Amino acid sequence: MPDVPRLLQEEGLDALEYEAVRWGPKPQISQELAQKLGTAAKENDVQLSLHGSYYINLSGKRDIVEASKRRLIASAIAADWMGAYVMVFHTGFYGRFEKDFAFKTCVDALKDVSAQMRDRGLRVKLGPETMGRKFQVGSLEEILTINQEVEDTQLVVDWAHLHALHQGSLKKTEDFRAIAEKVEQRLGTEAMKSMHCHFSKIEFNSLGEKKHHTLDEERYGPDFRMLAEVIADFQMHPTMICETPILDVDARKMKETLKQVLESRRPKS
Ligand SMILES: [Zn+2]
């Protein structure tokens, strides 16, 4: 595994999201291996992030929330060993609770996790992600509010999830631009420019996200070129994680598309 950053660099890629998505209440990587990965990432100029456990619900009953907090802390400890800059995670589900109550439970839990991380001296940021299904906590509005109310957070925008949750809402470049503008209004210019992004094409039904698809599948959106236009317009420098079924192949395509867009803007001499 410590070879991965070098392999990515050879492919021309410079970001890696380590998947800790099946972890329980303890880190499932040794400190030694995590540190080796971190060192290799630094040596190869690869930006590391960590995707925390899927088994988290910060809006559930009290015992479930407490167990979820322990899982987040375990992921944060390992992320810190690696030197990952953000720990991405899914906050949970509304379940039988009223939406406002479920969300408040989540924010309170995250304030506690953030305080515990500070007490332990963990430097990694909390990165709750925009979610793609109607029953999941994590609309853009909610994620922006968490970023405003909880300390040591990093904005994580999954564009495919936004597209799926809102039934195919990202159709034009303006639709992407409107989201960047909303982020800027709420969190400021630097938070907008440095957002952590997930991207893929996506299939959805009336409840939202169904399946991630590759960039070449014409019948699904959203279109990465439109996001690339907005990245160029706003001079953003996001970390972009590809989540299609062919991770590195599509990641290279995205990088190439962004390069083309940026080059087309350069004044000709
Ligand atoms: Zn995710």
Tab-separated table of C-alpha atoms and ligand atoms in Angstrom:
chain	number	residue	atom	x	y	z
A	1	MET	CA	0.000	0.000	0.000
A	2	PRO	CA	2.815	2.514	0.625
A	3	ASP	CA	3.547	2.052	-3.117
A	4	VAL	CA	0.239	3.635	-4.103
A	5	PRO	CA	1.320	7.301	-3.956
A	6	ARG	CA	4.270	6.564	-6.268
A	7	LEU	CA	2.003	4.718	-8.722
A	8	LEU	CA	-0.428	7.641	-8.693
A	9	GLN	CA	2.357	10.101	-9.314
A	10	GLU	CA	3.530	8.024	-12.277
A	11	GLU	CA	-0.012	8.273	-13.637
A	12	GLY	CA	0.040	12.047	-13.225
A	13	LEU	CA	-2.377	12.076	-10.290
A	14	ASP	CA	-1.891	13.932	-7.017
A	15	ALA	CA	-4.684	13.049	-4.579
A	16	LEU	CA	-5.726	9.853	-2.816
A	17	GLU	CA	-8.716	9.168	-0.589
A	18	TYR	CA	-7.901	6.278	1.716
A	19	GLU	CA	-11.001	4.148	2.263
A	20	ALA	CA	-11.677	3.391	5.912
A	21	VAL	CA	-15.316	2.837	5.054
A	22	ARG	CA	-15.755	-0.534	6.795
A	23	TRP	CA	-14.011	0.362	10.030
A	24	GLY	CA	-15.470	-0.149	13.479
A	25	PRO	CA	-14.540	1.638	16.718
A	26	LYS	CA	-10.750	1.175	16.289
A	27	PRO	CA	-8.321	2.108	13.497
A	28	GLN	CA	-7.894	-0.912	11.226
A	29	ILE	CA	-4.448	0.082	10.038
A	30	SER	CA	-1.306	0.060	12.175
A	31	GLN	CA	0.257	3.367	13.112
A	32	GLU	CA	3.468	2.246	11.413
A	33	LEU	CA	1.808	1.469	8.090
A	34	ALA	CA	-0.278	4.642	8.218
A	35	GLN	CA	2.869	6.700	8.769
A	36	LYS	CA	4.636	4.919	5.891
A	37	LEU	CA	1.732	5.782	3.626
A	38	GLY	CA	1.873	9.389	4.820
A	39	THR	CA	5.597	9.630	4.135
A	40	ALA	CA	5.195	8.092	0.667
A	41	ALA	CA	2.382	10.537	-0.087
A	42	LYS	CA	4.564	13.497	0.887
A	43	GLU	CA	7.503	12.242	-1.158
A	44	ASN	CA	5.304	11.913	-4.232
A	45	ASP	CA	3.307	15.127	-3.762
A	46	VAL	CA	0.057	13.246	-3.244
A	47	GLN	CA	-2.586	14.954	-1.111
A	48	LEU	CA	-4.141	12.430	1.289
A	49	SER	CA	-7.692	12.382	2.586
A	50	LEU	CA	-9.463	9.577	4.432
A	51	HIS	CA	-13.053	8.416	3.950
A	52	GLY	CA	-14.430	7.391	7.334
A	53	SER	CA	-16.727	4.522	8.240
A	54	TYR	CA	-20.103	4.099	6.546
A	55	TYR	CA	-21.452	2.777	9.851
A	56	ILE	CA	-22.239	6.169	11.272
A	57	ASN	CA	-25.489	7.807	12.254
A	58	LEU	CA	-25.165	11.062	14.172
A	59	SER	CA	-28.947	11.545	14.108
A	60	GLY	CA	-29.967	8.233	15.671
A	61	LYS	CA	-30.746	7.142	19.204
A	62	ARG	CA	-28.247	8.099	21.886
A	63	ASP	CA	-26.273	4.809	21.949
A	64	ILE	CA	-25.982	4.832	18.157
A	65	VAL	CA	-24.763	8.426	18.180
A	66	GLU	CA	-22.156	7.601	20.852
A	67	ALA	CA	-20.909	4.571	18.872
A	68	SER	CA	-20.767	6.742	15.736
A	69	LYS	CA	-18.656	9.345	17.526
A	70	ARG	CA	-16.168	6.635	18.547
A	71	ARG	CA	-15.932	5.506	14.929
A	72	LEU	CA	-15.269	9.058	13.779
A	73	ILE	CA	-12.538	9.473	16.389
A	74	ALA	CA	-10.937	6.167	15.286
A	75	SER	CA	-10.893	7.398	11.683
A	76	ALA	CA	-9.531	10.774	12.786
A	77	ILE	CA	-6.683	9.125	14.709
A	78	ALA	CA	-5.641	7.092	11.653
A	79	ALA	CA	-6.077	10.111	9.381
A	80	ASP	CA	-3.764	12.030	11.666
A	81	TRP	CA	-1.142	9.254	11.545
A	82	MET	CA	-1.202	9.497	7.737
A	83	GLY	CA	-1.185	13.253	7.673
A	84	ALA	CA	-4.511	13.277	5.780
A	85	TYR	CA	-5.887	16.812	5.643
A	86	VAL	CA	-9.565	15.880	5.864
A	87	MET	CA	-11.652	12.968	7.097
A	88	VAL	CA	-14.691	12.686	4.851
A	89	PHE	CA	-17.835	10.986	6.202
A	90	HIS	CA	-21.593	10.587	5.834
A	91	THR	CA	-23.428	12.055	8.812
A	92	GLY	CA	-26.462	9.737	8.932
A	93	PHE	CA	-30.202	9.428	8.451
A	94	TYR	CA	-33.321	11.295	9.523
A	95	GLY	CA	-34.950	7.973	10.429
A	96	ARG	CA	-38.161	8.411	12.368
A	97	PHE	CA	-37.094	11.788	13.719
A	98	GLU	CA	-38.375	15.103	12.542
A	99	LYS	CA	-35.844	16.637	10.128
A	100	ASP	CA	-34.898	19.660	12.273
A	101	PHE	CA	-34.462	17.505	15.364
A	102	ALA	CA	-32.354	14.941	13.479
A	103	PHE	CA	-30.143	17.710	12.148
A	104	LYS	CA	-29.687	19.368	15.532
A	105	THR	CA	-28.678	16.014	17.053
A	106	CYS	CA	-26.076	15.695	14.297
A	107	VAL	CA	-24.636	19.189	14.814
A	108	ASP	CA	-24.397	18.679	18.595
A	109	ALA	CA	-22.632	15.343	18.078
A	110	LEU	CA	-20.146	16.923	15.663
A	111	LYS	CA	-19.388	19.756	18.085
A	112	ASP	CA	-18.476	17.107	20.647
A	113	VAL	CA	-16.346	15.133	18.157
A	114	SER	CA	-14.568	18.334	17.129
A	115	ALA	CA	-13.822	19.168	20.791
A	116	GLN	CA	-12.551	15.620	21.458
A	117	MET	CA	-10.293	15.821	18.415
A	118	ARG	CA	-8.858	19.112	19.639
A	119	ASP	CA	-8.246	17.618	23.109
A	120	ARG	CA	-6.317	14.767	21.499
A	121	GLY	CA	-4.336	17.162	19.326
A	122	LEU	CA	-5.656	15.706	16.050
A	123	ARG	CA	-5.102	18.137	13.211
A	124	VAL	CA	-7.282	16.537	10.532
A	125	LYS	CA	-10.448	18.451	9.568
A	126	LEU	CA	-13.964	17.044	9.785
A	127	GLY	CA	-15.459	16.719	6.305
A	128	PRO	CA	-19.184	15.888	6.295
A	129	GLU	CA	-20.181	15.236	2.684
A	130	THR	CA	-23.229	16.373	0.685
A	131	MET	CA	-25.412	13.273	0.338
A	132	GLY	CA	-27.492	11.962	-2.539
A	133	ARG	CA	-30.571	10.364	-0.980
A	134	LYS	CA	-33.646	12.006	0.471
A	135	PHE	CA	-33.495	10.069	3.746
A	136	GLN	CA	-29.852	11.006	4.404
A	137	VAL	CA	-28.820	14.043	6.425
A	138	GLY	CA	-26.516	16.138	4.252
A	139	SER	CA	-28.218	18.544	1.867
A	140	LEU	CA	-25.950	21.376	0.707
A	141	GLU	CA	-27.809	23.666	3.108
A	142	GLU	CA	-27.147	21.333	6.044
A	143	ILE	CA	-23.492	20.820	5.154
A	144	LEU	CA	-22.959	24.588	4.900
A	145	THR	CA	-24.587	25.047	8.309
A	146	ILE	CA	-22.350	22.369	9.859
A	147	ASN	CA	-19.315	24.102	8.365
A	148	GLN	CA	-20.471	27.373	9.933
A	149	GLU	CA	-21.330	25.971	13.350
A	150	VAL	CA	-18.698	23.303	13.986
A	151	GLU	CA	-15.024	24.171	14.382
A	152	ASP	CA	-12.272	22.546	12.339
A	153	THR	CA	-14.463	21.529	9.420
A	154	GLN	CA	-13.653	21.331	5.714
A	155	LEU	CA	-16.325	21.712	3.017
A	156	VAL	CA	-16.882	18.480	1.056
A	157	VAL	CA	-19.114	18.704	-2.015
A	158	ASP	CA	-20.104	15.527	-3.826
A	159	TRP	CA	-21.435	16.931	-7.121
A	160	ALA	CA	-22.975	13.653	-8.238
A	161	HIS	CA	-24.909	13.448	-4.981
A	162	LEU	CA	-26.250	16.990	-5.427
A	163	HIS	CA	-27.316	16.105	-8.966
A	164	ALA	CA	-29.082	12.909	-7.792
A	165	LEU	CA	-30.755	14.414	-4.717
A	166	HIS	CA	-32.285	17.172	-6.840
A	167	GLN	CA	-33.337	14.883	-9.691
A	168	GLY	CA	-30.755	15.926	-12.236
A	169	SER	CA	-30.377	19.582	-11.288
A	170	LEU	CA	-26.863	20.130	-12.704
A	171	LYS	CA	-27.650	20.651	-16.387
A	172	LYS	CA	-25.853	23.860	-17.318
A	173	THR	CA	-22.601	25.539	-16.299
A	174	GLU	CA	-24.766	28.131	-14.511
A	175	ASP	CA	-26.135	25.403	-12.232
A	176	PHE	CA	-22.613	24.637	-11.026
A	177	ARG	CA	-21.799	28.332	-10.776
A	178	ALA	CA	-24.858	28.952	-8.576
A	179	ILE	CA	-23.563	26.381	-6.083
A	180	ALA	CA	-20.080	27.899	-5.988
A	181	GLU	CA	-21.685	31.316	-5.404
A	182	LYS	CA	-23.870	29.999	-2.608
A	183	VAL	CA	-20.831	28.438	-0.925
A	184	GLU	CA	-18.912	31.694	-1.255
A	185	GLN	CA	-21.751	33.701	0.298
A	186	ARG	CA	-22.034	31.373	3.263
A	187	LEU	CA	-18.445	30.310	3.964
A	188	GLY	CA	-16.308	32.884	2.176
A	189	THR	CA	-14.102	32.905	-0.901
A	190	GLU	CA	-11.275	30.728	0.402
A	191	ALA	CA	-13.620	27.932	1.574
A	192	MET	CA	-15.238	27.973	-1.873
A	193	LYS	CA	-11.916	27.867	-3.706
A	194	SER	CA	-10.480	25.090	-1.562
A	195	MET	CA	-13.485	22.773	-1.366
A	196	HIS	CA	-12.884	19.033	-1.341
A	197	CYS	CA	-14.879	17.461	-4.190
A	198	HIS	CA	-16.161	14.055	-5.168
A	199	PHE	CA	-17.205	13.604	-8.778
A	200	SER	CA	-18.738	10.859	-10.927
A	201	LYS	CA	-21.694	10.447	-13.241
A	202	ILE	CA	-24.750	9.161	-11.436
A	203	GLU	CA	-28.030	7.354	-11.925
A	204	PHE	CA	-30.945	8.273	-9.683
A	205	ASN	CA	-34.586	7.533	-8.953
A	206	SER	CA	-37.231	9.467	-7.033
A	207	LEU	CA	-35.368	8.854	-3.750
A	208	GLY	CA	-32.067	10.081	-5.193
A	209	GLU	CA	-28.756	8.318	-5.779
A	210	LYS	CA	-28.875	4.844	-7.308
A	211	LYS	CA	-25.523	4.095	-8.943
A	212	HIS	CA	-22.244	5.775	-9.883
A	213	HIS	CA	-21.258	5.669	-13.567
A	214	THR	CA	-18.191	6.381	-15.688
A	215	LEU	CA	-17.575	9.714	-17.401
A	216	ASP	CA	-18.095	8.237	-20.872
A	217	GLU	CA	-21.694	7.177	-20.235
A	218	GLU	CA	-23.590	9.800	-22.224
A	219	ARG	CA	-27.007	9.115	-20.743
A	220	TYR	CA	-25.957	10.154	-17.235
A	221	GLY	CA	-24.938	13.490	-15.765
A	222	PRO	CA	-23.453	15.662	-14.507
A	223	ASP	CA	-20.901	16.798	-17.084
A	224	PHE	CA	-17.418	17.365	-15.637
A	225	ARG	CA	-16.530	19.985	-18.277
A	226	MET	CA	-19.161	22.336	-16.789
A	227	LEU	CA	-17.577	22.017	-13.356
A	228	ALA	CA	-14.155	22.581	-14.934
A	229	GLU	CA	-15.459	25.852	-16.456
A	230	VAL	CA	-16.564	27.033	-13.019
A	231	ILE	CA	-13.259	25.953	-11.428
A	232	ALA	CA	-11.522	28.131	-14.038
A	233	ASP	CA	-13.971	31.047	-13.648
A	234	PHE	CA	-13.559	31.216	-9.885
A	235	GLN	CA	-9.848	30.284	-9.878
A	236	MET	CA	-10.652	27.409	-7.560
A	237	HIS	CA	-8.024	24.936	-6.376
A	238	PRO	CA	-10.181	22.053	-5.162
A	239	THR	CA	-9.010	18.570	-4.282
A	240	MET	CA	-10.924	16.416	-6.750
A	241	ILE	CA	-11.642	12.762	-5.972
A	242	CYS	CA	-13.019	10.632	-8.787
A	243	GLU	CA	-15.703	8.159	-7.673
A	244	THR	CA	-16.629	6.476	-10.950
A	245	PRO	CA	-16.228	2.690	-11.333
A	246	ILE	CA	-12.870	3.322	-13.078
A	247	LEU	CA	-11.195	5.575	-10.553
A	248	ASP	CA	-7.791	6.418	-11.949
A	249	VAL	CA	-8.756	6.268	-15.648
A	250	ASP	CA	-11.546	8.802	-15.135
A	251	ALA	CA	-9.436	10.851	-12.715
A	252	ARG	CA	-6.914	11.308	-15.534
A	253	LYS	CA	-9.724	12.290	-17.910
A	254	MET	CA	-10.956	14.891	-15.440
A	255	LYS	CA	-7.477	16.302	-15.057
A	256	GLU	CA	-7.091	16.476	-18.826
A	257	THR	CA	-10.458	18.222	-19.252
A	258	LEU	CA	-9.562	20.806	-16.604
A	259	LYS	CA	-6.198	21.377	-18.261
A	260	GLN	CA	-7.906	21.967	-21.629
A	261	VAL	CA	-10.349	24.435	-20.108
A	262	LEU	CA	-7.574	26.339	-18.307
A	263	GLU	CA	-5.455	26.450	-21.480
A	264	SER	CA	-8.366	27.746	-23.549
A	265	ARG	CA	-8.596	30.708	-21.140
A	266	ARG	CA	-4.940	31.627	-21.371
A	267	PRO	CA	-4.377	34.816	-23.396
A	268	LYS	CA	-2.723	33.958	-26.726
A	269	SER	CA	0.557	35.749	-27.313
B	1	ZN	ZN	-18.827	9.369	0.640
